Amino acid sequence: MPDAHRLNLSAGLASVTVAALLVGLKIWALGETQALSVAASLADSALDLMMSLGGLAAILYAARPPDEDHTFGHSSAEDLAALGQAVFILASAGVIGVAALLRLTAADPIPLTAEGRGIAAMSLAIALTLGLVLWQRRVAARTGNRVVRADSLHYLGDLLPNIGAILALWASDQFGLARLDSVIALATAAMLAVGALGIGRGAWDALMDRAADPQVIVRIERLAENQPGVLGFHDLKTRRAGARLFVNLHIELDGRQSLNDAHAIGAALKHAILAEFPGTDIIIHFDPARRQDIPG
């Protein structure tokens, strides 16, 4: 099993496990406190669990090798899942925002109970969520997987509702206040919406075969320019599918050399690109250079 797939799979399994634990923990906390902030956090964790299961399925499907019907592999499944996650995150951000506004304008907030036990449960939820987010961020940084990155964003957004629930329970216990979490919930909704738009835009660009980032293209061009034996290049095309980069490039070589020599130059360039961008799918075409471009 490739290291990148193993890391992505570990992040997906960790996400499902933590989401299931959080749902059970918050069901207990809701029964103890009757707090609406805990209920909102529970609903968000239940959504997380469904999304994590979908994300894990996408990671497993995307790792399948190319077949007769999918000759370039199945990595676009990651982009589809990330786009779906972005839509769900936007929807949940809207629900959180509306709920927060309704709570802020309500005449009589519902009194809370057993605040101490609720605070303990939500503190444990924060510790579990933070550990998961740190691992997901590490995996996403190494593999570039959009599903893991989107899942990490969603769980990072969960930290603020959890903190808001703790503050609401503490404020209710100490001062009889029950509206504090609504302000934090509004900030959380805005953060989720901005992050979801970024994830969704990246997934949409990949599904529409948009070229790789300009910095990536410049680095590939420099590799081709500095490769010994390459006299020029043209028709550089790039795209992304999931975490995978695809590169198609025509290089210009001395047409008088042997096929073996030409192949060695192309192989060296391919290895240089792979060293810079591991896991890249590369197709290099050989074209004879114009006679005036051949040295000597």
XYZ file of N, CA and C in Angstrom, residues 1-12 59 62-63 75 78-79 135-150 152 240-245 276-280:
138
model
N 0.842 -1.196 0.000
C 0.000 0.000 0.000
C 0.883 1.254 0.000
N 0.723 2.208 -0.948
C 1.533 3.408 -0.977
C 1.402 4.204 0.319
N 2.480 4.925 0.680
C 2.478 5.674 1.930
C 1.375 6.726 1.958
N 1.170 7.443 0.826
C 0.141 8.483 0.796
C -1.240 7.899 1.057
N -1.544 6.759 0.422
C -2.853 6.142 0.649
C -2.982 5.670 2.089
N -1.902 5.128 2.650
C -1.943 4.673 4.039
C -2.223 5.848 4.986
N -1.581 6.978 4.740
C -1.811 8.157 5.576
C -3.246 8.665 5.420
N -3.729 8.760 4.175
C -5.101 9.212 3.957
C -6.105 8.278 4.616
N -5.844 6.975 4.524
C -6.751 6.003 5.129
C -6.747 6.136 6.645
N -5.567 6.362 7.229
C -5.497 6.519 8.690
C -6.270 7.751 9.136
N -6.186 8.838 8.336
C -6.939 10.047 8.675
C -8.441 9.799 8.565
N -8.864 9.052 7.532
C -10.288 8.749 7.376
C -10.829 7.890 8.505
N -11.946 8.049 -0.160
C -10.511 7.747 -0.102
C -10.256 6.319 -0.579
N -10.940 6.185 -4.398
C -9.944 6.912 -5.188
C -8.629 6.149 -5.288
N -8.351 5.272 -4.315
C -7.093 4.529 -4.312
C -7.113 3.327 -5.253
N -9.025 8.996 -8.884
C -8.734 10.025 -7.891
C -9.729 11.187 -7.912
N -12.169 11.906 -4.974
C -11.826 12.770 -3.848
C -12.384 14.181 -4.071
N -12.303 14.681 -5.294
C -12.821 16.020 -5.583
C -14.344 16.064 -5.463
N -3.712 15.638 13.478
C -3.304 14.513 12.624
C -3.749 14.723 11.180
N -4.980 15.201 10.994
C -5.479 15.440 9.644
C -4.651 16.505 8.926
N -4.280 17.570 9.636
C -3.467 18.620 9.025
C -2.105 18.066 8.597
N -1.537 17.204 9.429
C -0.246 16.607 9.092
C -0.376 15.727 7.843
N -1.444 14.936 7.782
C -1.653 14.066 6.617
C -1.893 14.902 5.361
N -2.753 15.919 5.457
C -3.070 16.750 4.291
C -1.831 17.478 3.776
N -0.960 17.903 4.688
C 0.260 18.587 4.271
C 1.180 17.653 3.493
N 1.182 16.374 3.840
C 2.068 15.413 3.185
C 1.471 14.834 1.908
N 0.150 14.690 1.851
C -0.470 14.028 0.699
C -1.239 14.978 -0.206
N -1.623 16.155 0.292
C -2.418 17.086 -0.506
C -3.853 16.645 -0.714
N -4.341 15.699 0.082
C -5.679 15.150 -0.120
C -6.749 16.172 0.266
N -7.647 16.505 -0.692
C -8.675 17.515 -0.431
C -9.750 17.006 0.522
N -10.045 15.711 0.493
C -11.047 15.164 1.405
C -10.579 15.313 2.844
N -9.319 14.965 3.107
C -8.770 15.088 4.456
C -8.739 16.552 4.871
N -8.350 17.443 3.925
C -8.290 18.870 4.252
C -9.677 19.416 4.570
N -10.692 19.023 3.789
C -12.052 19.485 4.041
C -12.567 18.954 5.374
N -10.758 18.153 7.927
C -10.034 18.866 8.967
C -10.652 20.229 9.229
N -5.143 18.622 -12.065
C -5.172 17.850 -10.824
C -6.459 17.047 -10.747
N -6.361 15.871 -10.132
C -7.532 15.052 -9.813
C -7.291 14.506 -8.425
N -8.093 14.962 -7.471
C -7.824 14.597 -6.089
C -6.490 15.182 -5.667
N -5.660 14.361 -5.054
C -4.334 14.817 -4.641
C -3.286 14.582 -5.713
N -3.673 14.063 -6.874
C -2.717 13.670 -7.897
C -2.555 14.747 -8.957
N -1.300 14.980 -9.353
C -0.962 15.937 -10.395
C -0.694 15.194 -11.695
N 10.419 16.197 -7.368
C 9.843 17.466 -6.926
C 8.380 17.316 -6.534
N 7.659 16.467 -7.282
C 6.222 16.265 -7.053
C 5.934 14.761 -7.042
N 6.142 14.087 -5.915
C 5.943 12.627 -5.854
C 4.515 12.234 -6.228
N 4.402 11.095 -6.928
C 3.092 10.574 -7.300
C 2.497 11.185 -8.545
N 3.246 12.057 -9.224
C 2.724 12.720 -10.419
C 2.616 11.733 -11.587
